mmCIF file of C-alpha atoms in Angstrom:
data_model
loop_
_atom_site.group_PDB
_atom_site.id
_atom_site.type_symbol
_atom_site.label_atom_id
_atom_site.label_comp_id
_atom_site.label_asym_id
_atom_site.label_seq_id
_atom_site.Cartn_x
_atom_site.Cartn_y
_atom_site.Cartn_z
ATOM 1 C CA ASP A 4 133.166 95.163 79.756
ATOM 2 C CA GLN A 5 136.864 96.081 79.795
ATOM 3 C CA ALA A 6 137.808 92.630 78.464
ATOM 4 C CA LEU A 7 135.279 92.938 75.664
ATOM 5 C CA LEU A 8 136.611 96.373 74.693
ATOM 6 C CA ALA A 9 140.190 95.045 74.771
ATOM 7 C CA ARG A 10 139.284 91.978 72.667
ATOM 8 C CA HIS A 11 137.994 94.282 69.928
ATOM 9 C CA ASP A 12 140.852 96.798 70.306
ATOM 10 C CA LEU A 13 138.501 99.516 71.523
ATOM 11 C CA LEU A 14 140.090 100.465 74.851
ATOM 12 C CA THR A 15 141.729 103.565 73.428
ATOM 13 C CA GLY A 16 139.146 106.235 72.803
ATOM 14 C CA TYR A 17 136.130 104.088 73.665
ATOM 15 C CA ALA A 18 136.456 103.570 77.438
ATOM 16 C CA HIS A 19 133.487 105.933 77.902
ATOM 17 C CA TRP A 20 131.345 103.204 76.310
ATOM 18 C CA ALA A 21 132.020 100.898 79.290
ATOM 19 C CA TYR A 22 128.888 100.331 81.379
ATOM 20 C CA THR A 23 131.046 100.415 84.528
ATOM 21 C CA HIS A 24 132.110 103.936 83.574
ATOM 22 C CA GLN A 25 128.688 105.431 82.953
ATOM 23 C CA SER A 26 125.063 104.530 82.309
ATOM 24 C CA LEU A 27 123.543 104.167 78.859
ATOM 25 C CA PHE A 28 121.639 107.406 79.507
ATOM 26 C CA GLY A 29 124.891 109.151 80.461
ATOM 27 C CA LEU A 30 126.525 107.957 77.250
ATOM 28 C CA ALA A 31 123.601 109.102 75.106
ATOM 29 C CA ALA A 32 123.432 112.463 76.888
ATOM 30 C CA SER A 33 127.162 112.994 76.287
ATOM 31 C CA GLN A 34 126.585 112.679 72.524
ATOM 32 C CA VAL A 35 124.167 115.635 72.294
ATOM 33 C CA SER A 36 124.214 119.189 73.534
ATOM 34 C CA GLY A 37 122.257 120.043 76.678
ATOM 35 C CA ASP A 38 119.485 121.859 74.825
ATOM 36 C CA GLU A 39 118.826 118.727 72.737
ATOM 37 C CA THR A 40 118.139 116.577 75.794
ATOM 38 C CA LEU A 41 114.489 116.008 76.609
ATOM 39 C CA HIS A 42 113.655 114.924 80.147
ATOM 40 C CA LEU A 43 110.332 113.187 80.694
ATOM 41 C CA VAL A 44 109.182 114.696 83.980
ATOM 42 C CA ASP A 45 105.526 113.674 84.321
ATOM 43 C CA HIS A 46 105.266 110.620 86.543
ATOM 44 C CA HIS A 47 101.989 108.666 86.315
ATOM 45 C CA ARG A 48 102.816 105.242 87.767
ATOM 46 C CA CYS A 49 102.606 105.435 91.561
ATOM 47 C CA HIS A 50 101.654 107.419 94.628
ATOM 48 C CA GLY A 51 103.766 110.418 95.570
ATOM 49 C CA ASP A 52 104.795 108.739 98.850
ATOM 50 C CA ILE A 53 106.569 106.086 96.790
ATOM 51 C CA ILE A 54 108.199 108.153 94.023
ATOM 52 C CA SER A 55 109.248 111.030 96.299
ATOM 53 C CA PHE A 56 112.468 109.232 97.323
ATOM 54 C CA SER A 57 113.584 108.736 93.707
ATOM 55 C CA ASN A 58 112.436 112.244 92.811
ATOM 56 C CA THR A 59 114.660 113.709 95.538
ATOM 57 C CA GLU A 60 117.672 111.397 95.214
ATOM 58 C CA PHE A 61 117.893 110.900 91.447
ATOM 59 C CA TYR A 62 115.829 113.571 89.690
ATOM 60 C CA ASP A 63 116.683 116.623 91.829
ATOM 61 C CA GLY A 64 112.970 117.198 92.422
ATOM 62 C CA ARG A 65 112.242 117.694 88.696
ATOM 63 C CA LEU A 66 109.478 115.083 88.490
ATOM 64 C CA HIS A 67 105.897 116.237 88.386
ATOM 65 C CA ILE A 68 103.697 113.697 90.166
ATOM 66 C CA ALA A 69 100.805 113.313 87.734
ATOM 67 C CA THR A 70 99.362 110.153 89.233
ATOM 68 C CA ARG A 71 95.589 110.281 89.468
ATOM 69 C CA HIS A 72 95.270 109.588 93.188
ATOM 70 C CA ASP A 73 91.517 109.254 92.877
ATOM 71 C CA ARG A 74 92.083 106.174 90.682
ATOM 72 C CA LEU A 75 94.477 104.459 93.064
ATOM 73 C CA ARG A 76 92.942 101.634 95.074
ATOM 74 C CA ARG A 77 94.731 102.088 98.370
ATOM 75 C CA PRO A 78 93.634 99.685 101.091
ATOM 76 C CA ASP A 79 93.555 102.359 103.810
ATOM 77 C CA ARG A 80 93.901 105.979 102.730
ATOM 78 C CA SER A 81 94.803 107.032 106.267
ATOM 79 C CA GLN A 82 98.025 104.965 106.074
ATOM 80 C CA PRO A 83 101.202 105.885 104.156
ATOM 81 C CA GLY A 84 101.516 104.643 100.570
ATOM 82 C CA ILE A 85 104.620 102.670 101.505
ATOM 83 C CA ARG A 86 105.576 100.875 104.707
ATOM 84 C CA TRP A 87 108.146 98.370 105.957
ATOM 85 C CA VAL A 88 107.431 95.190 107.907
ATOM 86 C CA ASP A 89 110.581 93.612 109.325
ATOM 87 C CA VAL A 90 110.186 89.829 109.130
ATOM 88 C CA GLY A 91 113.703 88.484 109.699
ATOM 89 C CA GLY A 92 113.905 84.776 108.978
ATOM 90 C CA ARG A 93 116.838 82.937 107.467
ATOM 91 C CA VAL A 94 118.025 82.756 103.862
ATOM 92 C CA SER A 95 118.547 79.358 102.278
ATOM 93 C CA ARG A 96 119.832 78.442 98.859
ATOM 94 C CA PRO A 97 117.811 75.844 96.928
ATOM 95 C CA GLU A 98 119.575 73.295 94.725
ATOM 96 C CA ALA A 99 118.485 75.152 91.597
ATOM 97 C CA GLY A 100 120.156 78.356 92.865
ATOM 98 C CA GLY A 101 118.910 81.708 94.003
ATOM 99 C CA ALA A 102 117.774 82.529 97.507
ATOM 100 C CA ILE A 103 114.679 81.880 99.615
ATOM 101 C CA ASN A 104 113.567 83.320 102.937
ATOM 102 C CA THR A 105 110.765 80.928 103.910
ATOM 103 C CA ALA A 106 109.640 82.992 106.916
ATOM 104 C CA GLU A 107 109.355 86.046 104.687
ATOM 105 C CA ALA A 108 107.426 84.097 102.012
ATOM 106 C CA HIS A 109 104.937 82.921 104.658
ATOM 107 C CA ALA A 110 104.655 86.473 106.043
ATOM 108 C CA VAL A 111 103.908 87.874 102.571
ATOM 109 C CA VAL A 112 101.218 85.270 101.935
ATOM 110 C CA GLY A 113 99.778 85.901 105.407
ATOM 111 C CA ALA A 114 99.630 89.637 104.676
ATOM 112 C CA LEU A 115 97.957 88.947 101.315
ATOM 113 C CA ARG A 116 95.425 86.710 103.056
ATOM 114 C CA GLU A 117 94.676 89.371 105.700
ATOM 115 C CA LEU A 118 94.337 92.145 103.108
ATOM 116 C CA VAL A 119 92.150 90.239 100.660
ATOM 117 C CA LEU A 120 90.137 87.887 102.842
ATOM 118 C CA GLY A 121 90.277 89.710 106.175
ATOM 119 C CA GLU A 122 89.794 93.285 104.976
ATOM 120 C CA GLY A 123 87.989 92.575 101.688
ATOM 121 C CA TYR A 124 90.462 94.563 99.583
ATOM 122 C CA ALA A 125 89.377 94.440 95.912
ATOM 123 C CA GLY A 126 92.319 96.015 94.029
ATOM 124 C CA THR A 127 95.016 94.315 91.968
ATOM 125 C CA LEU A 128 97.976 92.765 93.806
ATOM 126 C CA GLY A 129 101.531 91.715 93.133
ATOM 127 C CA VAL A 130 104.695 90.556 94.844
ATOM 128 C CA VAL A 131 108.101 91.651 93.557
ATOM 129 C CA THR A 132 111.329 89.975 94.647
ATOM 130 C CA PRO A 133 114.881 89.929 93.292
ATOM 131 C CA PHE A 134 115.056 86.128 93.389
ATOM 132 C CA ARG A 135 113.202 83.651 91.153
ATOM 133 C CA ALA A 136 113.258 81.006 93.924
ATOM 134 C CA GLN A 137 111.434 83.397 96.293
ATOM 135 C CA ALA A 138 108.842 84.307 93.647
ATOM 136 C CA ASN A 139 108.228 80.603 93.033
ATOM 137 C CA ALA A 140 107.957 79.874 96.771
ATOM 138 C CA ILE A 141 105.369 82.632 97.241
ATOM 139 C CA ALA A 142 103.369 81.493 94.190
ATOM 140 C CA GLN A 143 103.399 77.904 95.512
ATOM 141 C CA LEU A 144 102.214 78.991 98.965
ATOM 142 C CA VAL A 145 99.370 80.963 97.381
ATOM 143 C CA SER A 146 98.381 78.014 95.169
ATOM 144 C CA ARG A 147 98.172 75.729 98.231
ATOM 145 C CA ASP A 148 95.576 78.038 99.806
ATOM 146 C CA ALA A 149 92.469 77.375 97.697
ATOM 147 C CA GLU A 150 90.411 80.231 99.129
ATOM 148 C CA LEU A 151 93.183 82.821 98.753
ATOM 149 C CA SER A 152 94.218 81.529 95.339
ATOM 150 C CA ALA A 153 90.669 81.824 93.979
ATOM 151 C CA VAL A 154 90.325 85.433 95.122
ATOM 152 C CA LEU A 155 93.807 86.475 93.959
ATOM 153 C CA ALA A 156 93.116 85.076 90.487
ATOM 154 C CA LYS A 157 90.394 87.737 90.200
ATOM 155 C CA ARG A 158 92.831 90.424 91.435
ATOM 156 C CA GLU A 159 95.398 89.926 88.618
ATOM 157 C CA PHE A 160 97.830 88.535 91.199
ATOM 158 C CA LEU A 161 101.427 88.080 90.086
ATOM 159 C CA ALA A 162 104.499 87.039 92.102
ATOM 160 C CA ASP A 163 107.615 87.580 90.022
ATOM 161 C CA THR A 164 111.137 88.949 89.883
ATOM 162 C CA VAL A 165 112.030 92.598 89.565
ATOM 163 C CA HIS A 166 113.182 91.990 85.988
ATOM 164 C CA ARG A 167 110.041 90.174 84.906
ATOM 165 C CA PHE A 168 107.736 92.676 86.641
ATOM 166 C CA GLN A 169 109.441 95.661 84.968
ATOM 167 C CA GLY A 170 106.863 97.894 83.320
ATOM 168 C CA ASP A 171 103.895 96.118 84.896
ATOM 169 C CA GLU A 172 101.878 97.580 87.756
ATOM 170 C CA ARG A 173 99.384 96.641 90.428
ATOM 171 C CA ASP A 174 97.387 98.701 92.919
ATOM 172 C CA VAL A 175 99.306 97.145 95.819
ATOM 173 C CA ILE A 176 102.811 95.707 95.596
ATOM 174 C CA PHE A 177 104.548 93.647 98.245
ATOM 175 C CA PHE A 178 108.354 93.679 98.041
ATOM 176 C CA SER A 179 110.144 90.583 99.316
ATOM 177 C CA PRO A 180 113.897 91.372 99.468
ATOM 178 C CA VAL A 181 114.849 87.961 101.002
ATOM 179 C CA VAL A 182 117.817 89.506 102.841
ATOM 180 C CA ALA A 183 118.215 88.050 106.330
ATOM 181 C CA GLU A 184 120.577 85.946 108.399
ATOM 182 C CA GLY A 185 122.480 83.505 106.188
ATOM 183 C CA VAL A 186 122.377 85.594 103.013
ATOM 184 C CA SER A 187 125.374 84.762 100.826
ATOM 185 C CA PRO A 188 127.873 87.329 99.547
ATOM 186 C CA GLY A 189 126.794 86.296 96.036
ATOM 187 C CA ALA A 190 123.168 87.188 96.779
ATOM 188 C CA ILE A 191 124.239 90.561 98.204
ATOM 189 C CA GLY A 192 126.356 91.141 95.077
ATOM 190 C CA PHE A 193 123.370 90.302 92.885
ATOM 191 C CA LEU A 194 121.239 92.818 94.790
ATOM 192 C CA ARG A 195 123.845 95.504 94.339
#
């Protein structure tokens, strides 16, 4: 961004426009007085267990959790709304680029199979991952399992990247970060 500003002779007086200096929201907020800023504080998209971290860390507790919990299709209401399963595995880089953790992809598909076929879960499902190669690997594993694939088609199943999933929602989301032994510095940089 600095090179672009320099190329157009905008470094002097316009450095605050640099995305490495501040966010787009920060820039917009700096252009109006505080009483003209409207914060959207009603959060409707997910369970309080999930949004509470962001509410504390980024919103100073200002969010009002307005999610209709009675409409959420949680698999087991006695369990937390978010949990971590440590898979491990090893990261590989396919020829087309990106990153894949095959052990993690198999674990995700196994967990989907257990939830849908083993427990009879009937809500919508999705898998979010930062890497296109991992999303493709998971989708391919699902498509190879005829029984699972048929049921997931009825559950609006989607395995996609964080960017492509943005704004979409499912009752249950699996997150596949891919990070494990063998992860490249480039992949870590992309995640940052």
